[in-house]
Structure formats: structure tokens, C-alpha cells
CSV table of C-alpha atoms in Angstrom, one decimal:
chain,number,residue,atom,x,y,z
A,1,MET,CA,-20.4,-27.3,-0.6
A,2,ASN,CA,-23.5,-29.7,-1.2
A,3,PHE,CA,-24.3,-31.3,-4.3
A,4,PRO,CA,-27.3,-33.4,-3.8
A,5,ALA,CA,-27.4,-36.8,-5.5
A,6,THR,CA,-31.0,-36.8,-6.6
A,7,LEU,CA,-30.3,-33.4,-8.9
A,8,LYS,CA,-29.1,-33.3,-12.2
A,9,TYR,CA,-26.6,-30.5,-13.1
A,10,THR,CA,-25.6,-28.3,-16.3
A,11,LYS,CA,-21.6,-27.7,-16.7
A,12,SER,CA,-23.0,-23.7,-16.6
A,13,HIS,CA,-23.9,-24.5,-12.8
A,14,GLU,CA,-27.7,-24.7,-12.7
A,15,TRP,CA,-29.2,-27.6,-11.1
A,16,VAL,CA,-32.2,-29.3,-12.7
A,17,LYS,CA,-34.9,-31.3,-11.0
A,18,VAL,CA,-37.5,-33.5,-12.9
A,19,LEU,CA,-41.2,-33.2,-11.3
A,20,GLU,CA,-44.1,-35.1,-12.1
A,21,GLY,CA,-45.8,-34.5,-15.4
A,22,GLY,CA,-42.6,-33.6,-17.4
A,23,LEU,CA,-42.2,-30.4,-15.6
A,24,VAL,CA,-38.5,-29.4,-14.7
A,25,GLU,CA,-37.3,-27.2,-11.6
A,26,ILE,CA,-34.3,-25.1,-12.3
A,27,GLY,CA,-31.9,-23.3,-9.9
A,28,LEU,CA,-28.6,-22.3,-9.1
A,29,THR,CA,-26.0,-24.8,-7.7
A,30,ASP,CA,-24.4,-24.1,-4.4
A,31,TYR,CA,-20.7,-23.4,-6.2
A,32,ALA,CA,-22.5,-21.1,-8.3
A,33,GLN,CA,-24.2,-18.8,-5.5
A,34,LYS,CA,-20.7,-19.0,-3.5
A,35,GLU,CA,-18.8,-17.9,-6.7
A,36,LEU,CA,-21.3,-15.0,-6.9
A,37,GLY,CA,-21.4,-13.8,-3.6
A,38,ASP,CA,-24.3,-11.6,-2.0
A,39,ILE,CA,-27.3,-12.0,-4.5
A,40,VAL,CA,-29.4,-8.7,-4.6
A,41,PHE,CA,-31.3,-9.1,-7.6
A,42,ILE,CA,-32.8,-11.6,-10.3
A,43,ASN,CA,-34.4,-10.8,-13.5
A,44,LEU,CA,-36.7,-13.7,-14.4
A,45,PRO,CA,-38.7,-14.4,-17.5
A,46,GLN,CA,-42.7,-14.7,-17.8
A,47,PRO,CA,-44.5,-17.9,-17.7
A,48,GLY,CA,-45.4,-18.4,-21.3
A,49,ASP,CA,-41.8,-17.3,-22.7
A,50,SER,CA,-39.8,-19.5,-24.8
A,51,ILE,CA,-36.3,-20.7,-23.7
A,52,SER,CA,-33.8,-22.6,-25.7
A,53,ALA,CA,-31.2,-24.8,-24.6
A,54,GLY,CA,-28.0,-23.3,-23.6
A,55,VAL,CA,-29.2,-20.0,-24.2
A,56,SER,CA,-29.6,-17.3,-21.3
A,57,PHE,CA,-33.2,-17.4,-19.6
A,58,ALA,CA,-32.6,-14.9,-16.7
A,59,ASP,CA,-29.7,-12.7,-15.0
A,60,ILE,CA,-29.0,-12.5,-11.6
A,61,GLU,CA,-27.0,-9.9,-10.4
A,62,SER,CA,-24.7,-10.1,-7.0
A,63,VAL,CA,-23.1,-6.9,-5.5
A,64,LYS,CA,-20.4,-7.5,-7.7
A,65,ALA,CA,-21.5,-8.5,-10.9
A,66,VAL,CA,-23.9,-9.4,-13.2
A,67,SER,CA,-24.2,-13.4,-14.4
A,68,ASP,CA,-26.2,-15.0,-17.2
A,69,ILE,CA,-28.2,-18.1,-16.3
A,70,PHE,CA,-28.7,-20.6,-19.1
A,71,SER,CA,-31.6,-22.8,-19.9
A,72,PRO,CA,-30.9,-26.7,-19.8
A,73,LEU,CA,-33.9,-26.9,-22.4
A,74,THR,CA,-35.7,-25.8,-25.0
A,75,GLY,CA,-39.4,-25.4,-24.4
A,76,THR,CA,-41.8,-23.0,-22.3
A,77,VAL,CA,-41.7,-21.3,-19.1
A,78,LYS,CA,-44.7,-22.7,-17.2
A,79,GLU,CA,-44.3,-21.3,-13.4
A,80,ILE,CA,-41.7,-18.8,-12.2
A,81,ASN,CA,-40.7,-18.2,-8.6
A,82,SER,CA,-41.9,-14.4,-7.6
A,83,ALA,CA,-41.0,-15.2,-3.9
A,84,ILE,CA,-37.3,-15.1,-5.0
A,85,GLN,CA,-37.6,-11.8,-6.9
A,86,ASP,CA,-38.4,-10.5,-3.3
A,87,SER,CA,-35.7,-12.1,-1.4
A,88,PRO,CA,-33.1,-13.0,-3.8
A,89,GLU,CA,-30.7,-13.6,-0.9
A,90,SER,CA,-32.6,-16.9,-0.6
A,91,ILE,CA,-30.5,-17.9,-3.4
A,92,ASN,CA,-27.2,-17.7,-1.0
A,93,LYS,CA,-28.9,-19.3,2.0
A,94,ALA,CA,-30.6,-22.0,0.2
A,95,PRO,CA,-29.8,-22.9,-3.5
A,96,TYR,CA,-31.6,-26.0,-3.8
A,97,GLU,CA,-34.8,-24.7,-2.4
A,98,ALA,CA,-34.4,-21.6,-4.2
A,99,TRP,CA,-35.9,-22.8,-7.9
A,100,LEU,CA,-36.1,-20.1,-10.4
A,101,ILE,CA,-38.4,-21.5,-13.1
A,102,ARG,CA,-40.4,-24.4,-13.8
A,103,ALA,CA,-40.2,-25.3,-17.4
A,104,GLU,CA,-41.5,-27.8,-20.0
A,105,GLY,CA,-39.7,-29.3,-23.1
A,106,GLU,CA,-36.9,-30.9,-24.7
A,107,ILE,CA,-33.4,-31.6,-22.7
A,108,PRO,CA,-30.6,-32.2,-25.3
A,109,GLN,CA,-28.7,-35.4,-25.0
A,110,GLY,CA,-25.9,-34.8,-22.8
A,111,GLU,CA,-26.8,-31.5,-21.4
A,112,LEU,CA,-27.1,-32.8,-18.1
A,113,ILE,CA,-24.7,-34.7,-15.8
A,114,SER,CA,-24.7,-36.3,-12.1
A,115,ALA,CA,-23.7,-34.9,-9.0
A,116,GLU,CA,-20.5,-36.9,-9.1
A,117,GLU,CA,-19.9,-35.5,-12.6
A,118,TYR,CA,-20.4,-32.1,-11.6
A,119,GLN,CA,-18.3,-32.5,-8.5
A,120,ALA,CA,-15.2,-33.6,-10.7
A,121,LEU,CA,-15.7,-30.6,-13.1
A,122,LEU,CA,-15.4,-28.0,-10.4
A,123,SER,CA,-12.2,-29.8,-9.0
B,1,MET,CA,3.2,-9.8,-12.4
B,2,GLU,CA,1.0,-8.3,-9.5
B,3,LYS,CA,2.6,-7.1,-6.4
B,4,LYS,CA,1.8,-8.5,-3.0
B,5,THR,CA,1.2,-6.2,-0.2
B,6,PRO,CA,2.7,-7.1,3.4
B,7,LEU,CA,-0.8,-8.3,4.5
B,8,TYR,CA,-0.8,-10.8,1.7
B,9,GLN,CA,-0.2,-13.6,3.4
B,10,TRP,CA,-2.6,-12.8,6.1
B,11,HIS,CA,-5.4,-12.2,4.0
B,12,GLU,CA,-5.0,-15.7,2.0
B,13,SER,CA,-4.3,-17.6,5.2
B,14,HIS,CA,-8.0,-16.2,6.5
B,15,GLY,CA,-10.6,-16.6,3.7
B,16,GLY,CA,-9.9,-13.8,1.4
B,17,ARG,CA,-10.7,-14.2,-2.0
B,18,ILE,CA,-7.8,-12.7,-3.9
B,19,VAL,CA,-8.2,-10.4,-7.2
B,20,PRO,CA,-5.8,-8.6,-9.0
B,21,PHE,CA,-6.3,-4.8,-8.3
B,22,ALA,CA,-4.4,-1.8,-9.7
B,23,GLY,CA,-1.4,-4.0,-10.1
B,24,TYR,CA,-1.8,-5.6,-6.7
B,25,LEU,CA,-3.2,-9.0,-5.1
B,26,LEU,CA,-5.9,-7.9,-2.7
B,27,PRO,CA,-8.9,-9.8,-0.9
B,28,VAL,CA,-12.3,-8.5,-2.3
B,29,GLN,CA,-14.1,-10.1,0.1
B,30,TYR,CA,-13.6,-12.6,3.1
B,31,GLU,CA,-16.1,-15.4,4.1
B,32,SER,CA,-18.7,-13.4,5.5
B,33,GLY,CA,-19.2,-11.7,2.1
B,34,VAL,CA,-19.6,-8.1,0.8
B,35,ILE,CA,-23.1,-7.3,2.5
B,36,ALA,CA,-21.7,-8.2,5.9
B,37,GLU,CA,-18.5,-6.6,5.7
B,38,HIS,CA,-20.3,-3.3,4.3
B,39,ASN,CA,-23.0,-3.4,7.1
B,40,ALA,CA,-20.2,-4.0,9.9
B,41,VAL,CA,-18.7,-0.3,8.5
B,42,ARG,CA,-21.9,1.4,8.9
B,43,GLU,CA,-22.9,-0.5,12.4
B,44,LYS,CA,-19.5,-1.3,14.1
B,45,ALA,CA,-16.1,-1.4,12.4
B,46,GLY,CA,-14.2,-2.8,9.7
B,47,LEU,CA,-10.5,-3.2,8.9
B,48,PHE,CA,-9.1,-2.9,4.9
B,49,ASP,CA,-5.6,-3.4,3.7
B,50,VAL,CA,-5.1,-0.5,1.4
B,51,SER,CA,-1.7,-0.5,0.9
B,52,HIS,CA,-1.7,-0.4,-2.6
B,53,MET,CA,-2.4,3.4,-2.4
B,54,GLY,CA,0.9,5.5,-3.4
B,55,GLU,CA,2.4,8.0,-1.2
B,56,PHE,CA,4.7,10.8,-2.0
B,57,VAL,CA,6.9,13.4,-0.2
B,58,ILE,CA,7.3,16.9,-1.4
B,59,GLN,CA,9.8,18.9,0.4
B,60,GLY,CA,11.8,21.8,0.5
B,61,LYS,CA,11.6,25.7,0.6
B,62,ALA,CA,9.5,25.6,-2.6
B,63,ALA,CA,7.1,22.6,-1.8
B,64,LEU,CA,4.3,24.9,-0.9
B,65,ALA,CA,4.7,27.2,-4.3
B,66,ASN,CA,4.8,23.8,-6.4
B,67,LEU,CA,1.5,22.2,-4.8
B,68,GLN,CA,0.1,25.5,-5.5
B,69,ARG,CA,0.9,25.5,-9.0
B,70,ILE,CA,0.4,22.0,-9.7
B,71,LEU,CA,-2.8,21.2,-7.8
B,72,THR,CA,-6.0,22.7,-8.0
B,73,ASN,CA,-6.9,23.4,-4.3
B,74,ASP,CA,-5.3,26.1,-1.9
B,75,PHE,CA,-2.7,25.0,0.6
B,76,THR,CA,-1.7,28.5,1.5
B,77,ASN,CA,-4.0,28.5,4.8
B,78,MET,CA,-3.2,24.9,5.9
B,79,THR,CA,-1.7,24.2,9.4
B,80,ILE,CA,0.5,21.5,10.6
B,81,GLY,CA,-1.5,18.2,11.0
B,82,ARG,CA,-4.1,19.2,8.3
B,83,VAL,CA,-5.2,16.8,5.0
B,84,ARG,CA,-6.6,18.4,2.2
B,85,TYR,CA,-8.7,16.5,-0.7
B,86,THR,CA,-7.3,17.8,-4.1
B,87,LEU,CA,-7.3,17.3,-7.9
B,88,MET,CA,-4.2,17.2,-10.2
B,89,CYS,CA,-5.5,18.8,-14.0
B,90,ASN,CA,-3.5,18.7,-17.3
B,91,ASP,CA,-3.0,22.0,-19.1
B,92,GLY,CA,-6.4,21.1,-21.0
B,93,GLY,CA,-8.2,21.1,-17.3
B,94,THR,CA,-9.2,17.5,-17.2
B,95,ILE,CA,-8.3,15.3,-14.2
B,96,ILE,CA,-5.0,13.3,-14.1
B,97,ASP,CA,-5.7,12.1,-10.6
B,98,ASP,CA,-7.6,13.2,-7.2
B,99,LEU,CA,-5.4,12.8,-4.0
B,100,VAL,CA,-5.1,14.3,-0.4
B,101,VAL,CA,-2.1,16.3,0.6
B,102,CYS,CA,-0.9,16.0,4.1
B,103,LYS,CA,1.2,19.0,5.7
B,104,MET,CA,3.5,17.4,8.0
B,105,GLU,CA,5.6,20.6,8.9
B,106,GLU,CA,6.6,23.8,6.9
B,107,GLY,CA,7.8,22.9,3.4
B,108,ARG,CA,7.2,19.0,3.9
B,109,TYR,CA,3.9,17.7,2.5
B,110,PHE,CA,2.8,13.9,2.1
B,111,LEU,CA,0.7,13.0,-0.5
B,112,VAL,CA,-1.7,10.1,-1.0
B,113,VAL,CA,-2.5,9.1,-4.8
B,114,ASN,CA,-4.4,6.3,-6.6
B,115,ALA,CA,-2.4,3.0,-7.0
B,116,SER,CA,-3.2,2.9,-10.6
B,117,ASN,CA,-2.2,6.5,-11.2
B,118,ARG,CA,1.1,6.3,-8.8
B,119,GLU,CA,3.6,6.4,-11.9
B,120,LYS,CA,1.9,8.7,-14.1
B,121,ASP,CA,1.5,11.1,-11.1
B,122,ALA,CA,5.0,10.8,-10.2
B,123,ASP,CA,6.3,11.5,-13.8
B,124,TRP,CA,3.8,14.2,-13.9
B,125,ILE,CA,4.7,15.9,-10.6
B,126,LYS,CA,8.5,15.5,-11.2
B,127,ALA,CA,8.1,17.1,-14.7
B,128,HIS,CA,6.5,20.2,-13.2
B,129,LEU,CA,8.8,20.7,-10.2
B,130,SER,CA,10.5,24.1,-10.2
B,131,GLY,CA,13.3,25.8,-7.4
B,132,ASP,CA,14.2,24.4,-4.2
B,133,VAL,CA,12.1,21.2,-3.6
B,134,THR,CA,12.4,17.5,-3.9
B,135,PHE,CA,10.2,14.6,-4.7
B,136,ASP,CA,10.0,11.1,-3.2
B,137,ASP,CA,7.9,8.0,-4.0
B,138,VAL,CA,7.9,6.4,-0.6
B,139,SER,CA,5.0,3.8,-1.9
B,140,ASP,CA,6.9,0.9,-1.2
B,141,THR,CA,8.0,2.1,2.5
B,142,TYR,CA,4.4,2.2,4.1
B,143,ALA,CA,1.9,-0.5,4.3
B,144,GLN,CA,-1.7,1.5,4.7
B,145,ILE,CA,-4.5,0.0,7.1
B,146,ALA,CA,-8.0,1.6,7.3
B,147,LEU,CA,-10.2,1.4,10.6
B,148,GLN,CA,-13.4,2.4,9.7
B,149,GLY,CA,-16.9,2.7,11.5
B,150,PRO,CA,-18.4,4.1,14.5
B,151,ALA,CA,-16.8,2.0,16.9
B,152,SER,CA,-13.2,2.9,15.4
B,153,PRO,CA,-12.6,6.0,18.0
B,154,GLY,CA,-13.1,3.4,20.8
B,155,ILE,CA,-11.1,0.8,19.1
B,156,LEU,CA,-8.0,3.1,18.5
B,157,ALA,CA,-8.7,4.3,21.9
B,158,SER,CA,-7.9,1.0,23.5
B,159,LEU,CA,-4.8,0.8,21.7
B,160,SER,CA,-3.2,4.6,21.3
B,161,ASN,CA,-3.1,7.8,22.9
B,162,THR,CA,-2.7,9.6,19.6
B,163,ILE,CA,-5.8,10.0,18.3
B,164,PRO,CA,-6.6,13.0,15.7
B,165,ALA,CA,-9.9,14.7,17.2
B,166,LYS,CA,-10.9,16.3,13.8
B,167,TYR,CA,-11.7,14.7,10.4
B,168,TYR,CA,-9.2,15.6,8.2
B,169,THR,CA,-6.4,15.6,10.5
B,170,LEU,CA,-3.5,13.7,11.4
B,171,ILE,CA,-0.7,13.2,13.7
B,172,GLU,CA,2.7,12.0,12.1
B,173,GLN,CA,4.7,10.7,15.1
B,174,GLY,CA,1.7,8.3,16.4
B,175,THR,CA,2.0,5.0,18.0
B,176,VAL,CA,-0.6,2.4,17.9
B,177,ALA,CA,-0.1,-0.6,20.0
B,178,GLY,CA,3.7,0.4,20.2
B,179,ILE,CA,4.1,0.5,16.5
B,180,ASP,CA,5.1,3.7,15.1
B,181,CYS,CA,2.7,5.0,12.6
B,182,ILE,CA,0.9,8.0,11.1
B,183,VAL,CA,-2.4,8.3,12.4
B,184,SER,CA,-4.9,10.1,10.2
B,185,ARG,CA,-8.7,10.8,10.7
B,186,THR,CA,-9.4,10.0,7.1
B,187,GLY,CA,-11.1,7.2,5.1
B,188,TYR,CA,-13.4,6.2,2.1
B,189,THR,CA,-16.5,4.9,3.7
B,190,GLY,CA,-18.6,7.9,4.5
B,191,GLU,CA,-17.8,6.8,8.2
B,192,THR,CA,-15.6,8.0,11.0
B,193,GLY,CA,-12.3,6.3,10.5
B,194,PHE,CA,-8.6,6.1,10.7
B,195,GLU,CA,-6.0,5.5,8.3
B,196,PHE,CA,-2.6,4.1,9.3
B,197,TYR,CA,0.6,4.3,7.4
B,198,CYS,CA,3.5,1.7,9.3
B,199,LYS,CA,6.5,0.3,8.2
B,200,SER,CA,5.9,-2.6,5.8
B,201,ALA,CA,7.6,-4.9,8.3
B,202,ASP,CA,5.0,-3.6,10.9
B,203,ALA,CA,1.7,-4.1,8.9
B,204,GLU,CA,0.5,-7.6,10.0
B,205,ARG,CA,1.4,-6.9,13.5
B,206,LEU,CA,-0.3,-3.6,13.5
B,207,TRP,CA,-3.3,-5.3,11.5
B,208,GLU,CA,-3.6,-8.3,13.9
B,209,LYS,CA,-3.5,-6.0,17.2
B,210,LEU,CA,-6.3,-3.8,15.8
B,211,LEU,CA,-8.2,-6.9,14.9
B,212,GLU,CA,-8.0,-8.1,18.5
B,213,ALA,CA,-8.6,-4.8,20.1
B,214,GLY,CA,-12.1,-4.5,17.9
B,215,LYS,CA,-13.1,-8.1,18.6
B,216,GLY,CA,-15.7,-7.3,21.4
B,217,ALA,CA,-16.6,-4.2,19.2
B,218,GLY,CA,-17.7,-5.9,16.1
B,219,LEU,CA,-14.6,-5.2,14.0
B,220,ILE,CA,-14.1,-7.6,10.9
B,221,PRO,CA,-11.6,-7.5,8.1
B,222,CYS,CA,-13.2,-6.2,4.8
B,223,GLY,CA,-12.2,-6.5,1.0
B,224,LEU,CA,-12.4,-4.2,-2.1
B,225,GLY,CA,-15.7,-5.3,-2.5
B,226,ALA,CA,-17.2,-3.3,0.5
B,227,ARG,CA,-14.8,-0.5,0.0
B,228,ASP,CA,-16.5,0.1,-3.3
B,229,THR,CA,-19.9,-0.3,-2.3
B,230,LEU,CA,-19.3,2.0,1.1
B,231,ARG,CA,-17.8,4.5,-1.4
B,232,LEU,CA,-20.5,4.6,-3.8
B,233,GLU,CA,-23.1,4.8,-1.3
B,234,ALA,CA,-21.3,7.8,0.0
B,235,ALA,CA,-21.1,8.9,-3.4
B,236,MET,CA,-17.4,9.3,-3.1
B,237,PRO,CA,-16.1,9.7,-6.8
B,238,LEU,CA,-13.5,7.2,-8.0
B,239,TYR,CA,-10.6,7.8,-10.7
B,240,GLY,CA,-11.3,6.1,-13.8
B,241,HIS,CA,-15.2,6.2,-12.9
B,242,GLU,CA,-16.6,9.6,-11.9
B,243,MET,CA,-13.0,11.3,-12.9
B,244,SER,CA,-10.7,10.7,-15.7
B,245,ASP,CA,-8.8,13.2,-18.4
B,246,THR,CA,-11.6,13.4,-20.3
B,247,VAL,CA,-13.8,14.8,-17.4
B,248,ASN,CA,-12.9,18.5,-15.8
B,249,PRO,CA,-13.4,18.9,-12.0
B,250,PHE,CA,-16.7,21.2,-12.6
B,251,GLU,CA,-18.2,18.5,-14.8
B,252,ALA,CA,-17.2,15.9,-11.9
B,253,ASN,CA,-19.0,18.0,-9.7
B,254,LEU,CA,-15.7,18.7,-7.5
B,255,SER,CA,-15.7,22.4,-7.7
B,256,SER,CA,-14.8,22.6,-4.0
B,257,ALA,CA,-11.4,21.3,-4.7
B,258,VAL,CA,-10.6,23.7,-7.3
B,259,LYS,CA,-9.7,27.1,-6.3
B,260,MET,CA,-10.4,29.6,-9.3
B,261,ASP,CA,-9.3,32.5,-7.1
B,262,LYS,CA,-5.6,31.3,-6.9
B,263,PRO,CA,-3.1,33.5,-9.1
B,264,ASP,CA,-2.4,30.4,-11.5
B,265,PHE,CA,-2.4,26.6,-11.4
B,266,ILE,CA,-1.9,24.2,-14.1
B,267,GLY,CA,-5.3,24.0,-16.1
B,268,LYS,CA,-6.8,27.3,-14.8
B,269,ALA,CA,-6.7,28.8,-18.0
B,270,SER,CA,-8.7,26.1,-19.6
B,271,LEU,CA,-11.1,25.7,-16.7
B,272,THR,CA,-11.9,29.5,-16.7
B,273,GLY,CA,-15.5,30.0,-18.0
B,274,LYS,CA,-16.4,26.5,-17.8
B,275,GLU,CA,-17.8,26.8,-14.0
B,276,LYS,CA,-21.2,25.9,-15.2
B,277,PRO,CA,-20.4,23.0,-17.6
B,278,SER,CA,-22.8,21.6,-20.0
B,279,ARG,CA,-22.8,17.9,-18.5
B,280,ILE,CA,-22.2,17.2,-14.7
B,281,ARG,CA,-22.0,14.3,-12.3
B,282,VAL,CA,-25.3,13.5,-10.6
B,283,GLY,CA,-27.0,10.7,-8.3
B,284,LEU,CA,-29.4,8.5,-9.6
B,285,ARG,CA,-31.7,6.6,-7.3
B,286,ILE,CA,-33.0,3.4,-9.5
B,287,THR,CA,-36.7,3.0,-8.8
B,288,GLY,CA,-37.6,0.3,-11.1
B,289,ARG,CA,-36.3,-3.3,-10.9
B,290,GLY,CA,-32.7,-3.6,-11.9
B,291,ILE,CA,-29.3,-2.5,-10.9
B,292,ALA,CA,-27.3,0.2,-12.9
B,293,ARG,CA,-23.6,-0.6,-13.4
B,294,GLU,CA,-21.1,1.6,-15.0
B,295,HIS,CA,-21.1,2.8,-18.6
B,296,PHE,CA,-25.0,2.4,-19.0
B,297,PRO,CA,-26.7,4.8,-21.2
B,298,VAL,CA,-29.2,7.4,-19.4
B,299,PHE,CA,-32.1,8.5,-20.9
B,300,ALA,CA,-34.6,11.5,-20.1
B,301,GLY,CA,-37.5,12.3,-21.9
B,302,GLY,CA,-36.6,9.4,-24.6
B,303,LYS,CA,-33.5,11.2,-25.4
B,304,PRO,CA,-30.1,10.2,-24.4
B,305,VAL,CA,-28.8,12.4,-21.7
B,306,GLY,CA,-25.6,10.6,-20.8
B,307,GLN,CA,-24.0,7.6,-18.9
B,308,THR,CA,-23.6,6.0,-15.5
B,309,SER,CA,-19.9,6.1,-14.4
B,310,SER,CA,-20.5,3.7,-11.6
B,311,GLY,CA,-23.4,2.0,-9.9
B,312,THR,CA,-24.5,-1.0,-8.0
B,313,PHE,CA,-26.9,-2.3,-4.9
B,314,CYS,CA,-26.4,0.0,-1.8
B,315,PRO,CA,-26.3,-2.7,0.9
B,316,TRP,CA,-27.4,-0.5,3.8
B,317,LEU,CA,-30.1,1.6,1.7
B,318,LYS,CA,-31.2,-1.6,0.2
B,319,GLN,CA,-31.6,0.3,-2.9
B,320,ALA,CA,-29.8,0.4,-5.9
B,321,PHE,CA,-28.0,3.6,-6.7
B,322,ALA,CA,-25.9,5.0,-9.7
B,323,MET,CA,-23.6,8.0,-10.1
B,324,ALA,CA,-23.9,9.5,-13.8
B,325,LEU,CA,-22.7,12.1,-16.0
B,326,VAL,CA,-25.5,13.9,-17.6
B,327,ASP,CA,-26.5,16.9,-19.3
B,328,SER,CA,-26.9,19.8,-17.3
B,329,ALA,CA,-30.1,20.5,-18.3
B,330,ILE,CA,-31.8,17.6,-16.3
B,331,ALA,CA,-29.4,17.4,-13.6
B,332,GLN,CA,-32.0,18.8,-11.3
B,333,VAL,CA,-32.9,16.5,-8.3
B,334,GLY,CA,-36.4,14.7,-8.9
B,335,THR,CA,-36.0,14.8,-12.6
B,336,PRO,CA,-37.4,11.2,-13.5
B,337,CYS,CA,-35.1,9.3,-16.3
B,338,GLU,CA,-34.3,5.9,-17.5
B,339,VAL,CA,-31.3,3.8,-17.3
B,340,ASP,CA,-30.7,1.2,-20.4
B,341,VAL,CA,-29.6,-2.0,-18.0
B,342,ARG,CA,-28.5,-4.2,-20.8
B,343,GLY,CA,-31.4,-3.4,-23.2
B,344,LYS,CA,-34.0,-2.8,-20.8
B,345,LYS,CA,-35.3,0.6,-19.7
B,346,VAL,CA,-35.1,0.9,-16.0
B,347,GLU,CA,-36.7,3.7,-14.2
B,348,ALA,CA,-34.7,5.9,-12.0
B,349,GLU,CA,-34.6,9.7,-10.7
B,350,ILE,CA,-32.2,12.2,-10.2
B,351,CYS,CA,-31.4,12.2,-6.3
B,352,ALA,CA,-29.1,14.5,-4.0
B,353,LEU,CA,-25.6,13.2,-3.3
B,354,PRO,CA,-24.4,11.7,-1.2
B,355,PHE,CA,-26.9,8.8,-1.1
B,356,TYR,CA,-25.6,8.1,2.4
B,357,THR,CA,-24.7,10.5,5.0
B,358,LYS,CA,-23.0,9.5,8.4
B,359,GLY,CA,-25.4,8.1,11.1
B,360,GLN,CA,-28.5,7.7,8.5
B,361,LYS,CA,-30.7,4.8,9.1
């Protein structure tokens, strides 16, 4: 499994990439996609929706089960990746390219961990 | 403490993701994943460890009379080597289990029951046997392996001369790759296929021989995940989902397994007059965005009309389907309805069963 050092991670298995201008991109880690198995459906919020740190903002369905995806920040959804709604399997194929939403807001202290810390958590 | 099947070590050492199921530790999938395993069975072939299933032997002069009374189907016209699907009901006419009955010879039958119901079934049958008949739970004697998919007849032919020609028939004294086993042309995937019952000690050898023989034909090992999506896509009912002791066979849409013209069977009195139930199992095609799973409420015209019994994304049809128990008034194919998917109403429509039929693209 692959955990790029350039990204930050949550303990609930999301990855976070800080973009220019304070936007953050949120996706699912390689570990999460592997645990879920074949992903077949994703239910994303709408741009403009409010999201809260530690609260589910989307659900994702694998063949086996449904899982929540938790927000690392409190703020607003700016953009959604509508391409992955049509091809949710791209999350299995390239989890760090298949971002789910871009959002803006406040990330609580201690919410994000490094790739190293995340890997330690999994072992 | 969950039991291990004779193939447990093999699954573990070949990337099987092990989960507890019906009292056993079984692989839910291998590295290839549920969708690849599902599609392998539709296009080529898949191999399943189904050793958790229970097997009983009922024999004696009164064996047939006992089956006629305890089970809902009619076994009087069965020839040796035939397999028949049936239900077992309680006095109230609701379902104790669904099972298959195999006729091995006059007065000797082999029954295959659901793993989770094995003890309940054995107790029920033993308590209702009468006359010259014996009952044996032989589940721990047998391992069961299912070879399923359009390539399976060819794979079997490369290892065996004992190939049952017709669906729902079996050969008791079969040999596959030199290993003695019952060879049955049955399955739970909606495809052509075979189920082998061999001695536990022979299970790994038979499993490996089959995998090796099927390698060139695209045979791969498959887990419980694909078994469930395949059976759902083929709209095959599963005990604990489409059937339970609160559902009668007519409600489960399984009237073909109930012979009301038999003189008597346990549950018949309660079922008499209930042939047209007020609620019935139907198929739902999910036309909106979402996946209906089990126990989701179903609405039609804004009113609650029932509940899903199982549902998933069907990998071969590439669409979500579900089965549901709904008011008979809305059971007609084409009726629009909605499924409450975790608080969100998702559009669906009643559709014909099965969702998938053999050979359908």
C-alpha cells in the first residue's frame, strides 16, 4: 500500500491535500479503498453545502457495504468531483487522484496526521 | 468459536479475506475482488468452498413417507439421481428452512440444508420422524465444493467421466481426478455448474485439481461476496432474507415448491386458503441513484408498502437491484416505487424475477 508523504491523513482514513488559496482536496486512502473492496457508488454533497469536522459528508458503497466519509474540516464544499460519481471504481484504481470534494474552512488542531503517523496507526 | 472448513488453510495462504459466516470461517473474497469473481462465474468459471452447508441422510422403508409429511414438495415421482428444491414449514405454515432433497436410491435420501439452520433442522426433523426410518447428520463427513460458470462442463470433463447430463440431477458414485465424490449438477449462481461432495480429507486435493484443470479456461477461486451477488442477480432467495419463520412460501413467491394437492404435510392446514397472499416477494430495479440493501422501507404513492429483503449492486447487469416483500396490490411489474436509502428516497420500479437469466448479456 502506498501513502504519499506529500499528503496529510485523518484517523478515519481520508487523505487531505492543501491546494493554493486555502482550498483542500479530500479523498480516501489506499488502505480505505482496499478495505472497502470494489466501490460501486458514491453519494457526494453539493457545492455550497456546509460540512463539519468529524461528521460524515458523503457515503460510499462497495459491493459489500456502505461506509461514511468524514470531513477533516468545518466549512463549505466548493467543488465536487462529478467524474467519480460516474466511475466510482476509479477510487480503487487511483485513490490519490480520485479526490471527492474540494472544500474551504477550518481544520481543527490535531485532526491531521502525517503519512508516517498514519502508517503507524494501521500497523 | 467458528469452525474451519477443510480448505481453510488454502484460503488463508492464497489471499482469501476470512470472515465469520454461519459459524464458519470462510473467505469473503480473494485478491481479485468481488466484481472480478462475480464476472468470472458469468463468463468463465469460479470455484467456491461451500463446506459450511449441512448434509443429512434419511433412510428406511418409511423415508419417502416422512419426506412427504415433513417437507412441502412432492417426492413421490422422483427417480434415482434427481435433486429437488423444497421448503420445510412449521405448523403455522411459515418457513423453517429451504433445502434440496437428492434421491440416492429407493428409501435413501440426501438432504442439503443451510449451515445456519443445521441444528434447528435436525431437531425438527428428528422430532417429526415416524415409522421405519433413520436420520443422520453427516455434515462433518463431507466437504462441498461448487464449480460454477459456462466453462465448468469442459473443466469437469477434463477430470471425470461422471458428468450429470441434466440440471438438478446427480451421480452418487462419482470420481473427479481420481477422488471419490458425489457429483451434482446444481448451484446457487444462476449458471451451469456442479457441486461436489467429497470426504473432508480429500477436499484440498480436489480443490487444487479443479483449479489446475480450469486454469486455461479462466477458473478462479471465489468467496462468499460473489456467491451473494450472484445469487441475488439470479434472484435466488436466501434464508434469513427472503425467507424466515415469519414468512410463508406463498409470500416468498415459492409456490412451485409447495404441493397443496399432497394429502397432507406440516403447515398445509395453515396454508390452505392463503395461496393469494396480501404481500409477496418482488424484484426491484433501482432506477435512481443509490443502492438498496436489506431492511430498507419501500414506498408507493407516498405510502409504506413493504421492505427490502436483500439488495446490492449487481456486477454483471451493472445496476442495483433488490428483492422486497411488498403489498400484493403494487406487485405488478412496472409499478413505480421508492426505497428509503438511509433517509433518502431513491426511485425504483417493480421488475420481473430473475434479474439475470443464464446467457444474458
